[in-house]
């Protein structure tokens, strides 16, 4: 079914298929942070990220959010719709952490009255710089209508995922989304939703159950990925 590898990123490989409108995404255990400066392996991560992302995208589809998901093919591989990626990282935050806490000199953990949405320019050579919507327009990364739609979708996704994770005993602190255009221009959610792209804190203890354990050398990285996946599976079985 796989034809040729058309892209290899930090955490995934993408293959073409017989169908020009479909691609196969294959998740790796490789982990990087700080724009590739820190490199490592998180054993089993590819399997967890593939399965978690698919469960969450299925839930989002059920709630009316269009995604690139077609179906899971194996532990590490998923068939997705081919999209043209909008070169924006769309970040939603519910709680101060990471670059927000650093940029504004505030402690991690402060809960916002309203979620925030921000855009970064998806460009490794520039280090994914923060970007205001008018600059995204000036650079012709997306149209005004697309930006409005992406922001509205991101906020809706946040409400759905926040409630879902709360049921699993996990606080959804912040996360990064990527969107793509189908051939007809429809905007759909693409990329992945996983502990690589979300900050997930245990609701009771505040324990970090995401990639910050790798970024910050906190130890127990594999165990955290397994724990958060187990919570999700248990919730799915209920
Ligand atoms: P921050 O801007 O605080 O570093 O990240 C905010 C959220 O977006 C975190 O959940 C983080 O995991 C995610 N995020 C931001 N940039 C990237 C990126 O380049 N790759 C991945 N995997 N996640 C990112």
XYZ file of C-alpha atoms and ligand atoms in Angstrom:
262
model
C 0.000 0.000 0.000
C 2.890 2.400 0.832
C 4.481 3.793 -2.325
C 7.273 6.181 -1.514
C 8.320 8.190 1.501
C 7.560 11.810 0.707
C 8.546 13.384 4.022
C 10.479 12.482 7.138
C 10.039 14.782 10.091
C 11.266 14.691 13.667
C 8.586 12.308 14.908
C 6.833 10.980 11.797
C 7.330 9.658 8.290
C 4.746 10.279 5.591
C 4.235 7.924 2.631
C 2.254 8.288 -0.570
C -0.253 5.564 -1.515
C -1.962 4.330 -4.686
C -4.634 6.960 -4.032
C -3.281 10.486 -4.652
C -5.675 11.873 -2.021
C -4.501 9.574 0.768
C -1.261 9.330 2.729
C 0.107 6.984 5.365
C 1.618 8.525 8.490
C 4.082 6.400 10.445
C 4.965 7.440 14.007
C 8.566 7.102 15.288
C 9.961 6.834 18.816
C 12.435 9.653 18.083
C 12.035 12.732 20.235
C 13.489 16.182 19.743
C 13.118 19.432 21.623
C 14.312 23.030 21.363
C 14.108 23.035 17.579
C 16.121 19.828 17.249
C 18.931 20.780 19.655
C 17.964 18.025 22.105
C 17.558 14.556 20.658
C 16.535 11.230 22.152
C 14.251 8.243 22.005
C 11.102 7.616 24.002
C 10.482 3.874 23.781
C 6.928 3.088 22.665
C 6.071 6.741 21.990
C 5.195 6.173 18.331
C 2.571 3.585 19.215
C 1.056 5.733 21.963
C 0.998 8.932 19.898
C -0.577 7.158 16.933
C -3.301 5.510 19.017
C -3.988 8.519 21.252
C -4.190 10.917 18.350
C -6.636 8.633 16.548
C -8.894 8.219 19.598
C -8.991 11.984 20.136
C -9.549 12.806 16.457
C -12.416 10.299 16.354
C -14.032 12.039 19.332
C -13.547 15.416 17.635
C -15.109 14.133 14.390
C -18.121 12.937 16.412
C -18.389 16.448 17.836
C -18.418 17.975 14.349
C -14.738 18.896 13.832
C -13.426 17.741 10.432
C -10.037 16.012 10.638
C -7.608 14.302 8.256
C -8.168 10.898 9.908
C -9.358 8.043 7.688
C -8.440 4.933 9.704
C -5.747 3.342 11.824
C -3.766 0.743 9.860
C -1.473 -0.655 12.546
C 0.114 0.192 15.898
C 2.222 2.926 14.338
C 0.507 3.713 11.061
C -2.587 5.657 10.076
C -4.240 6.417 6.748
C -5.020 10.131 6.442
C -6.420 12.517 3.853
C -3.751 14.369 1.893
C -3.811 18.046 2.841
C -1.784 21.123 2.110
C -0.563 22.085 5.564
C -1.259 25.682 6.588
C 2.203 26.713 7.847
C 0.967 27.828 11.253
C 1.295 26.259 14.676
C -1.921 27.086 16.472
C -1.426 27.069 20.229
C -4.279 27.108 22.721
C -3.614 27.691 26.426
C -5.785 27.246 29.501
C -3.059 27.544 32.142
C 0.218 29.536 32.152
C 3.183 27.291 31.276
C 6.136 26.942 28.936
C 6.938 29.847 26.638
C 3.978 31.897 27.976
C 5.311 31.757 31.543
C 8.835 32.568 30.327
C 7.877 35.412 27.966
C 5.697 37.250 30.482
C 7.654 36.373 33.642
C 4.778 34.597 35.389
C 4.727 31.353 37.338
C 3.497 28.179 35.708
C 0.064 27.068 36.919
C -2.046 30.233 36.802
C -5.457 29.394 35.330
C -6.768 31.855 32.717
C -10.348 33.175 32.824
C -10.536 32.561 29.062
C -8.361 30.340 26.881
C -5.778 32.062 24.675
C -5.036 31.304 21.017
C -1.751 32.227 19.361
C -0.048 31.488 16.066
C 3.556 30.635 15.298
C 5.031 30.586 11.814
C 5.847 26.914 11.140
C 9.400 27.399 9.945
C 12.261 25.418 11.509
C 14.980 27.659 10.039
C 13.461 30.637 11.876
C 12.654 28.649 15.043
C 8.836 28.848 14.651
C 8.503 32.551 15.600
C 5.350 33.904 17.244
C 3.172 35.594 14.645
C 0.217 37.952 14.925
C -2.725 37.357 12.552
C -2.007 40.457 10.429
C 1.530 39.190 9.791
C 0.131 35.784 8.793
C -2.020 37.690 6.260
C 0.928 39.796 5.061
C 2.935 36.598 4.494
C -0.085 35.057 2.702
C 0.037 31.985 4.941
C -3.769 31.920 5.095
C -6.726 34.114 4.193
C -8.655 36.219 6.709
C -11.567 33.783 6.489
C -9.279 30.796 7.038
C -7.650 32.433 10.076
C -11.058 33.125 11.613
C -12.176 29.559 10.932
C -8.964 28.084 12.335
C -9.247 30.152 15.517
C -12.900 29.191 16.028
C -12.106 25.514 15.408
C -9.145 25.634 17.806
C -11.338 27.037 20.600
C -14.048 24.448 19.968
C -11.419 21.668 19.983
C -10.165 23.027 23.304
C -13.611 22.816 24.904
C -14.086 19.228 23.718
C -10.606 18.027 24.694
C -10.596 19.860 28.045
C -13.807 18.106 29.087
C -12.562 14.771 27.762
C -9.254 14.955 29.616
C -10.990 16.160 32.797
C -12.984 12.897 32.738
C -9.624 11.078 32.644
C -8.339 13.010 35.695
C -6.031 15.146 33.568
C -5.793 18.927 33.147
C -5.294 20.104 29.584
C -2.801 22.937 30.144
C -2.016 23.858 26.525
C -1.520 22.259 23.123
C -0.427 22.830 19.542
C -2.588 22.132 16.511
C -1.915 22.145 12.782
C -4.542 22.531 10.100
C -4.579 21.625 6.415
C -6.582 22.315 3.267
C -8.263 19.522 1.330
C -8.274 19.771 -2.490
C -11.557 21.690 -2.374
C -10.141 24.148 0.163
C -11.953 22.768 3.225
C -9.943 23.344 6.395
C -9.432 20.191 8.484
C -7.467 19.381 11.622
C -4.223 17.594 10.681
C -0.967 16.454 12.353
C -1.390 14.801 15.778
C -2.742 15.315 19.289
C -0.483 13.537 21.771
C 1.747 14.061 24.833
C 4.296 15.434 22.320
C 1.966 18.289 21.412
C -0.068 18.828 24.615
C 0.795 19.677 28.210
C -1.147 17.232 30.385
C -1.039 17.502 34.183
C -2.519 15.006 36.635
C -5.595 16.736 38.107
C -4.892 15.532 41.655
C -1.106 15.829 41.951
C -0.091 18.174 39.113
C 2.373 15.543 37.880
C 3.480 16.252 34.324
C 2.343 13.487 31.948
C 3.786 14.849 28.703
C 6.903 15.704 26.726
C 8.044 18.286 29.296
C 9.483 15.290 31.193
C 11.842 14.807 28.229
C 12.435 18.526 27.555
C 13.256 19.222 31.209
C 15.061 15.948 32.064
C 12.486 15.061 34.729
C 12.838 11.277 34.230
C 10.011 8.761 33.963
C 9.278 9.841 30.397
C 8.127 6.445 29.054
C 6.055 5.789 32.197
C 4.266 9.132 31.855
C 3.273 8.402 28.247
C 2.054 4.922 29.287
C 0.129 6.321 32.260
C -1.716 8.966 30.303
C -2.547 6.469 27.528
C -3.878 3.997 30.138
C -6.164 6.684 31.532
C -7.515 7.366 28.066
C -8.054 3.648 27.344
C -9.878 3.142 30.651
C -12.094 6.110 29.869
C -12.838 4.666 26.404
C -13.830 1.332 27.971
C -16.280 2.900 30.439
P 5.169 26.495 24.389
O 4.924 27.635 23.448
O 4.767 26.835 25.800
O 6.570 25.967 24.284
O 4.233 25.303 23.914
C 2.828 25.370 24.049
C 2.223 24.022 23.704
O 2.377 23.759 22.318
C 2.858 22.832 24.425
O 1.842 21.905 24.745
C 3.824 22.230 23.404
O 3.904 20.839 23.559
C 3.157 22.598 22.089
N 4.155 22.965 21.067
C 4.583 24.194 20.734
N 5.497 24.157 19.740
C 5.651 22.878 19.419
C 6.450 22.167 18.456
O 7.220 22.743 17.662
N 6.333 20.807 18.453
C 5.497 20.140 19.309
N 5.455 18.807 19.254
N 4.727 20.766 20.204
C 4.790 22.109 20.274
